[in-house]
Amino acid sequence: MAQVYLSIGTNVNRQENLSNGLNALYQHFGELRLSSLFESEAVGFDGSPFYNMVVGFQTKLTIEVLSDTLRNIEYQYGRALNAKKFSPRTLDLDILLYDELILTQPVQIPRDEIAFNAFVLWPLAEIAADTVHPLLKLTYQQMWQAFDKTTQHLETVPLTWSIPTEDK
């Protein structure tokens, strides 16, 4: 089983899309390890504030199948097929880490944004504090402690999602 960490972001119908995304992840992967939920300004474009968090889980899926599964979940909840990189998002699911794998294709692992975006690094440091970045050879806690926290404003917000119960 591979240990996976991914970031979730949404700035369109944030609570609904976040809940939908978490429900879908739970249905596909079972037990989820959740960071706090953060609100952050849009990065790279003018837009509504985002909800961001990091989720950890284990999977037997290959990186290729996992990537396809996550894209299908995004499309299921309204992501446009031709969505631009810096644009509003109904649901954005990005693989940050897949075990200690280092890749550039089919996706970049570890994702560069871990080291540059507080909305990725802070929640990752919460749930994977002692995990070592496979390239930088620092733990995510060390990286967060050294991060210039004046560059991006983040605020924790209440997470209202709970594990879905099946109707019996």
Tab-separated table of C-alpha atoms in Angstrom:
chain	number	residue	atom	x	y	z
A	1	MET	CA	0.000	0.000	0.000
A	2	ALA	CA	1.287	3.433	-0.921
A	3	GLN	CA	0.934	6.386	1.436
A	4	VAL	CA	-0.548	9.281	-0.502
A	5	TYR	CA	-1.049	12.925	0.430
A	6	LEU	CA	-3.099	15.218	-1.743
A	7	SER	CA	-4.264	18.784	-1.567
A	8	ILE	CA	-7.889	19.776	-1.970
A	9	GLY	CA	-8.874	23.244	-3.083
A	10	THR	CA	-12.153	24.917	-3.997
A	11	ASN	CA	-13.364	28.476	-4.369
A	12	VAL	CA	-16.760	27.791	-5.986
A	13	ASN	CA	-19.580	26.663	-3.655
A	14	ARG	CA	-16.755	25.842	-1.279
A	15	GLN	CA	-18.537	23.913	1.461
A	16	GLU	CA	-20.596	21.797	-0.945
A	17	ASN	CA	-17.678	20.977	-3.234
A	18	LEU	CA	-15.334	20.246	-0.341
A	19	SER	CA	-17.881	17.853	1.169
A	20	ASN	CA	-18.487	16.194	-2.200
A	21	GLY	CA	-14.762	15.752	-2.727
A	22	LEU	CA	-14.196	14.286	0.732
A	23	ASN	CA	-17.186	11.957	0.298
A	24	ALA	CA	-15.806	10.701	-3.018
A	25	LEU	CA	-12.326	10.198	-1.552
A	26	TYR	CA	-13.799	8.298	1.382
A	27	GLN	CA	-15.834	6.086	-0.970
A	28	HIS	CA	-12.743	5.286	-3.074
A	29	PHE	CA	-10.066	5.000	-0.385
A	30	GLY	CA	-11.701	4.482	3.001
A	31	GLU	CA	-10.026	5.979	6.038
A	32	LEU	CA	-8.817	9.536	5.468
A	33	ARG	CA	-6.378	11.555	7.540
A	34	LEU	CA	-7.501	15.188	7.430
A	35	SER	CA	-5.634	18.405	8.101
A	36	SER	CA	-7.338	21.506	9.348
A	37	LEU	CA	-9.331	23.469	6.806
A	38	PHE	CA	-7.815	26.776	5.712
A	39	GLU	CA	-9.139	29.789	3.871
A	40	SER	CA	-6.646	31.528	1.613
A	41	GLU	CA	-6.587	34.175	-1.048
A	42	ALA	CA	-6.495	33.056	-4.670
A	43	VAL	CA	-2.889	32.688	-5.863
A	44	GLY	CA	-1.952	33.596	-9.431
A	45	PHE	CA	-5.267	35.278	-10.318
A	46	ASP	CA	-7.950	37.556	-8.894
A	47	GLY	CA	-10.693	35.357	-7.527
A	48	SER	CA	-12.765	34.403	-4.534
A	49	PRO	CA	-10.966	32.973	-1.487
A	50	PHE	CA	-10.221	29.255	-1.495
A	51	TYR	CA	-10.798	26.511	1.021
A	52	ASN	CA	-7.691	24.316	1.170
A	53	MET	CA	-6.670	21.245	3.108
A	54	VAL	CA	-4.492	18.141	2.816
A	55	VAL	CA	-5.765	14.570	2.980
A	56	GLY	CA	-3.718	11.436	3.550
A	57	PHE	CA	-4.702	7.866	2.779
A	58	GLN	CA	-3.290	4.560	1.620
A	59	THR	CA	-3.965	2.952	-1.738
A	60	LYS	CA	-3.018	-0.006	-3.889
A	61	LEU	CA	-3.625	2.043	-7.057
A	62	THR	CA	-0.687	2.904	-9.278
A	63	ILE	CA	0.142	6.580	-9.624
A	64	GLU	CA	-1.377	6.577	-13.131
A	65	VAL	CA	-4.670	5.032	-12.026
A	66	LEU	CA	-4.782	7.269	-8.936
A	67	SER	CA	-4.252	10.368	-11.075
A	68	ASP	CA	-7.058	9.311	-13.444
A	69	THR	CA	-9.368	8.546	-10.510
A	70	LEU	CA	-8.806	11.999	-9.003
A	71	ARG	CA	-9.399	13.736	-12.351
A	72	ASN	CA	-12.663	11.819	-12.745
A	73	ILE	CA	-13.769	12.957	-9.285
A	74	GLU	CA	-12.954	16.568	-10.236
A	75	TYR	CA	-14.994	16.273	-13.449
A	76	GLN	CA	-17.847	14.600	-11.589
A	77	TYR	CA	-18.122	17.713	-9.413
A	78	GLY	CA	-18.018	20.327	-12.119
A	79	ARG	CA	-14.411	20.931	-13.117
A	80	ALA	CA	-14.253	22.036	-16.735
A	81	LEU	CA	-12.298	19.772	-19.076
A	82	ASN	CA	-10.378	22.800	-20.363
A	83	ALA	CA	-9.876	24.549	-16.993
A	84	LYS	CA	-6.941	26.970	-16.996
A	85	LYS	CA	-4.225	26.594	-14.359
A	86	PHE	CA	-4.966	29.876	-12.575
A	87	SER	CA	-8.755	30.036	-12.508
A	88	PRO	CA	-11.692	29.392	-10.155
A	89	ARG	CA	-12.117	25.758	-9.106
A	90	THR	CA	-15.137	23.732	-8.118
A	91	LEU	CA	-12.762	21.012	-6.940
A	92	ASP	CA	-9.005	20.671	-7.334
A	93	LEU	CA	-7.343	17.428	-6.211
A	94	ASP	CA	-3.551	17.420	-6.559
A	95	ILE	CA	-1.287	14.536	-5.572
A	96	LEU	CA	1.466	15.969	-3.391
A	97	LEU	CA	3.253	12.776	-2.361
A	98	TYR	CA	3.076	9.101	-3.277
A	99	ASP	CA	5.347	7.272	-0.842
A	100	GLU	CA	8.880	8.554	-1.509
A	101	LEU	CA	8.402	8.542	-5.265
A	102	ILE	CA	10.093	11.214	-7.387
A	103	LEU	CA	8.440	11.708	-10.809
A	104	THR	CA	7.871	14.270	-13.508
A	105	GLN	CA	5.338	12.174	-15.493
A	106	PRO	CA	2.396	11.468	-15.456
A	107	VAL	CA	2.351	14.031	-12.625
A	108	GLN	CA	5.064	15.864	-10.739
A	109	ILE	CA	5.798	14.111	-7.441
A	110	PRO	CA	6.601	15.652	-5.022
A	111	ARG	CA	4.744	18.748	-6.185
A	112	ASP	CA	6.823	21.919	-6.279
A	113	GLU	CA	4.054	23.911	-4.625
A	114	ILE	CA	4.719	22.120	-1.320
A	115	ALA	CA	7.725	24.374	-0.725
A	116	PHE	CA	6.119	27.590	-2.024
A	117	ASN	CA	2.494	27.724	-0.910
A	118	ALA	CA	1.495	28.045	2.726
A	119	PHE	CA	-1.933	26.582	1.929
A	120	VAL	CA	-0.174	23.318	0.978
A	121	LEU	CA	2.772	23.239	3.395
A	122	TRP	CA	0.967	24.142	6.631
A	123	PRO	CA	-1.730	21.448	6.350
A	124	LEU	CA	0.845	18.904	5.130
A	125	ALA	CA	3.031	19.709	8.148
A	126	GLU	CA	-0.010	19.093	10.370
A	127	ILE	CA	-0.638	15.536	9.214
A	128	ALA	CA	2.807	14.464	7.972
A	129	ALA	CA	5.084	16.474	10.272
A	130	ASP	CA	7.885	13.900	10.482
A	131	THR	CA	7.723	12.778	6.858
A	132	VAL	CA	10.841	13.778	4.914
A	133	HIS	CA	10.595	15.595	1.585
A	134	PRO	CA	12.278	13.164	-0.854
A	135	LEU	CA	14.299	15.895	-2.609
A	136	LEU	CA	14.913	18.541	0.064
A	137	LYS	CA	15.634	15.992	2.821
A	138	LEU	CA	13.792	18.097	5.420
A	139	THR	CA	10.678	17.123	7.336
A	140	TYR	CA	7.510	19.006	6.532
A	141	GLN	CA	7.551	20.364	10.074
A	142	GLN	CA	11.063	21.749	9.510
A	143	MET	CA	9.972	23.241	6.199
A	144	TRP	CA	6.936	24.893	7.809
A	145	GLN	CA	9.002	26.280	10.685
A	146	ALA	CA	11.399	27.881	8.165
A	147	PHE	CA	8.624	29.161	5.852
A	148	ASP	CA	8.183	32.945	5.596
A	149	LYS	CA	4.661	33.166	6.994
A	150	THR	CA	4.330	36.844	6.075
A	151	THR	CA	4.084	36.051	2.350
A	152	GLN	CA	0.632	34.390	2.386
A	153	HIS	CA	-2.262	34.892	4.770
A	154	LEU	CA	-4.092	31.758	5.920
A	155	GLU	CA	-6.926	31.409	8.368
A	156	THR	CA	-8.286	28.200	9.834
A	157	VAL	CA	-12.011	27.696	9.395
A	158	PRO	CA	-14.308	25.043	10.886
A	159	LEU	CA	-14.505	21.761	8.979
A	160	THR	CA	-18.103	20.518	9.054
A	161	TRP	CA	-17.656	17.317	7.024
A	162	SER	CA	-18.255	13.956	8.660
A	163	ILE	CA	-17.920	10.419	7.343
A	164	PRO	CA	-20.986	9.626	5.242
A	165	THR	CA	-23.344	7.038	6.654
A	166	GLU	CA	-25.107	4.591	4.400
A	167	ASP	CA	-28.890	4.440	4.492
A	168	LYS	CA	-30.029	1.068	5.752
